[in-house]
């Protein structure tokens, strides 16, 4: 494997952006603001976003206002638009500024916009994909709706590592007998049968 690809931090900065990631549960989103529509500030692959429900549905937008960079996480939903609390610019679900209260008669320039990312809801989670140029899908989780399974939701917690290292650890069965003996694995069985 070449040196760059074997470096998980390199992978984090490039490949991960093509994939869908859950950024919050729907429950967290609806509880984030008394309006029940956000905005909720989330972090994905080093980017700060706001999740907010506007006229177009639940949207994932860049977290900084394109006017004077105020945090849109401090903004509020006003008639289906996300309004900045600094000078009141309003954004739609595509990230376009659609209202500048101080200049009501001015044509709004096309550059008055913030990043907008694809978002979907599945399995009780809000998912975001930062780069839509690859045909990736939300991972299938058939057990979530299977009556024979029980979905258990735990509190979020932070790992002091890169996303790639975390994922690598999660699918690495060979460490189980050493790190989780008698809990997740039989310490007398060292060999791994691929699932
Ligand atoms: Fe957002 Fe001015 S900084 S409207």
Coordinates of C-alpha atoms and ligand atoms in Angstrom, one line a residue:
X1 CA 0.0 0.0 0.0
X2 CA 1.4 3.4 -0.8
X3 CA 2.5 5.6 2.0
X4 CA -0.2 8.2 1.6
X5 CA -3.1 5.7 1.5
X6 CA -1.8 3.9 4.6
X7 CA -1.9 7.1 6.5
X8 CA -5.4 7.4 8.0
X9 CA -5.1 11.2 8.3
X10 CA -4.5 11.5 4.6
X11 CA -7.6 9.3 4.0
X12 CA -9.6 11.5 6.4
X13 CA -8.9 14.6 4.4
X14 CA -9.7 13.2 1.0
X15 CA -11.9 10.1 0.7
X16 CA -14.2 10.5 3.7
X17 CA -15.8 13.6 2.2
X18 CA -17.5 11.3 -0.4
X19 CA -19.4 9.3 2.2
X20 CA -22.5 9.8 4.3
X21 CA -22.1 10.4 8.0
X22 CA -24.7 10.7 10.7
X23 CA -24.3 14.1 12.4
X24 CA -27.1 13.9 15.0
X25 CA -30.2 11.9 16.0
X26 CA -33.5 13.3 14.9
X27 CA -34.4 13.5 18.6
X28 CA -31.3 15.7 19.3
X29 CA -32.2 17.9 16.4
X30 CA -35.8 18.5 17.4
X31 CA -34.7 19.2 21.0
X32 CA -31.9 21.6 20.1
X33 CA -34.2 24.7 19.9
X34 CA -37.6 25.4 21.3
X35 CA -38.8 26.0 17.8
X36 CA -38.1 22.3 17.1
X37 CA -36.4 23.3 13.8
X38 CA -32.9 24.1 14.9
X39 CA -30.4 25.4 14.1
X40 CA -28.2 22.8 15.7
X41 CA -24.4 23.2 15.4
X42 CA -22.5 20.0 14.4
X43 CA -19.0 19.1 13.4
X44 CA -18.2 16.8 10.5
X45 CA -14.6 16.0 9.3
X46 CA -13.4 19.3 10.7
X47 CA -16.2 21.5 9.2
X48 CA -18.7 23.2 11.4
X49 CA -22.2 23.0 10.0
X50 CA -25.7 23.9 11.1
X51 CA -28.6 21.5 10.7
X52 CA -31.9 23.4 10.3
X53 CA -35.4 22.7 9.1
X54 CA -36.4 25.3 6.5
X55 CA -39.1 25.5 3.8
X56 CA -37.1 22.9 1.7
X57 CA -36.9 20.4 4.6
X58 CA -34.0 19.6 6.9
X59 CA -30.8 21.2 5.5
X60 CA -27.1 21.1 6.3
X61 CA -25.5 24.5 5.8
X62 CA -22.1 26.1 6.5
X63 CA -22.1 27.6 10.0
X64 CA -20.8 31.1 9.1
X65 CA -22.8 34.0 7.7
X66 CA -21.3 35.2 4.4
X67 CA -21.8 38.8 5.5
X68 CA -19.6 39.3 8.5
X69 CA -19.0 35.7 9.5
X70 CA -21.4 35.6 12.5
X71 CA -22.2 32.1 13.7
X72 CA -25.4 30.9 12.1
X73 CA -25.8 28.5 15.0
X74 CA -26.9 31.6 16.9
X75 CA -29.5 32.4 14.3
X76 CA -33.1 31.4 14.2
X77 CA -35.7 30.1 11.8
X78 CA -38.0 32.8 10.6
X79 CA -40.8 32.0 8.2
X80 CA -39.0 29.0 6.8
X81 CA -35.6 30.8 6.4
X82 CA -32.5 30.8 8.6
X83 CA -32.0 34.3 9.8
X84 CA -28.6 35.6 11.1
X85 CA -28.8 37.4 14.4
X86 CA -26.2 40.0 13.5
X87 CA -27.8 42.0 10.6
X88 CA -30.7 39.7 9.8
X89 CA -29.6 38.2 6.5
X90 CA -31.9 35.3 5.7
X91 CA -30.9 32.1 3.9
X92 CA -33.0 29.4 2.2
X93 CA -32.3 25.7 2.3
X94 CA -29.9 25.9 -0.7
X95 CA -27.7 28.3 1.2
X96 CA -28.7 31.4 -0.9
X97 CA -29.3 34.7 0.9
X98 CA -32.8 35.7 0.0
X99 CA -33.2 38.8 2.2
X100 CA -31.0 41.7 3.3
X101 CA -33.1 43.8 5.7
X102 CA -30.8 46.8 5.6
X103 CA -31.1 47.0 1.7
X104 CA -34.6 45.8 0.9
X105 CA -34.5 47.3 -2.7
X106 CA -31.1 46.0 -3.6
X107 CA -30.7 43.0 -5.9
X108 CA -29.1 40.3 -3.8
X109 CA -25.7 39.3 -5.4
X110 CA -25.2 35.7 -6.4
X111 CA -22.1 35.5 -4.2
X112 CA -24.3 36.1 -1.1
X113 CA -24.6 32.4 -0.2
X114 CA -23.2 29.9 2.2
X115 CA -22.2 26.3 1.6
X116 CA -25.0 23.8 1.4
X117 CA -24.5 20.0 1.7
X118 CA -26.7 17.1 0.9
X119 CA -28.7 15.7 3.8
X120 CA -31.0 12.7 4.4
X121 CA -32.8 11.1 7.3
X122 CA -32.5 7.4 7.9
X123 CA -32.6 5.1 11.0
X124 CA -33.6 8.1 13.3
X125 CA -30.4 9.9 12.3
X126 CA -29.6 13.0 10.2
X127 CA -27.0 12.1 7.6
X128 CA -24.7 14.5 5.7
X129 CA -22.4 14.1 2.7
X130 CA -19.9 16.8 2.1
X131 CA -18.9 15.9 -1.5
X132 CA -21.6 14.5 -3.8
X133 CA -19.2 13.8 -6.7
X134 CA -19.2 10.0 -6.0
X135 CA -22.2 7.7 -6.0
X136 CA -22.2 6.7 -2.3
X137 CA -25.2 5.5 -0.3
X138 CA -26.1 5.6 3.3
X139 CA -25.0 2.2 4.7
X140 CA -27.7 -0.4 5.0
X141 CA -28.8 -1.2 8.5
X142 CA -31.5 -3.8 8.1
X143 CA -31.5 -4.7 11.8
X144 CA -32.8 -1.3 12.6
X145 CA -36.3 -2.2 11.4
X146 CA -36.1 -5.9 12.1
X147 CA -38.4 -6.9 15.0
X148 CA -35.9 -9.5 16.0
X149 CA -33.4 -6.8 16.8
X150 CA -33.4 -4.0 19.4
X151 CA -31.7 -0.8 18.4
X152 CA -29.9 0.7 21.5
X153 CA -28.9 4.3 21.3
X154 CA -26.1 5.4 23.6
X155 CA -24.8 8.9 24.5
X156 CA -22.3 10.4 22.1
X157 CA -18.7 10.4 23.2
X158 CA -15.4 11.7 21.8
X159 CA -12.4 9.8 20.7
X160 CA -9.0 11.6 20.6
X161 CA -8.1 10.1 17.2
X162 CA -8.8 10.5 13.5
X163 CA -12.1 9.2 12.0
X164 CA -10.1 6.6 10.0
X165 CA -8.4 5.2 13.1
X166 CA -11.7 5.0 14.9
X167 CA -13.4 3.1 12.1
X168 CA -10.3 0.9 11.7
X169 CA -10.6 -0.1 15.4
X170 CA -14.3 -0.8 15.1
X171 CA -13.9 -3.3 12.3
X172 CA -10.7 -4.8 13.7
X173 CA -11.7 -8.1 15.3
X174 CA -8.1 -9.3 15.9
X175 CA -7.6 -7.1 19.0
X176 CA -10.7 -8.4 20.8
X177 CA -9.0 -11.3 22.7
X178 CA -6.3 -9.0 24.0
X179 CA -8.3 -5.8 24.7
X180 CA -11.7 -7.2 25.5
X181 CA -11.1 -10.7 27.0
X182 CA -14.2 -12.4 28.5
X183 CA -16.5 -9.5 27.5
X184 CA -16.6 -9.2 23.7
X185 CA -14.5 -12.2 22.9
X186 CA -13.2 -15.6 24.2
X187 CA -9.6 -15.0 25.2
X188 CA -8.7 -18.6 24.2
X189 CA -9.6 -18.0 20.5
X190 CA -7.1 -15.9 18.7
X191 CA -8.0 -16.7 15.1
X192 CA -10.5 -14.4 13.3
X193 CA -13.2 -15.7 11.0
X194 CA -14.2 -12.9 8.7
X195 CA -17.9 -12.2 9.1
Ligands
LIG1 FE1 -24.8 37.8 9.3 FE2 -24.3 40.3 9.1 S1 -23.0 38.8 9.9 S2 -26.1 39.3 8.7

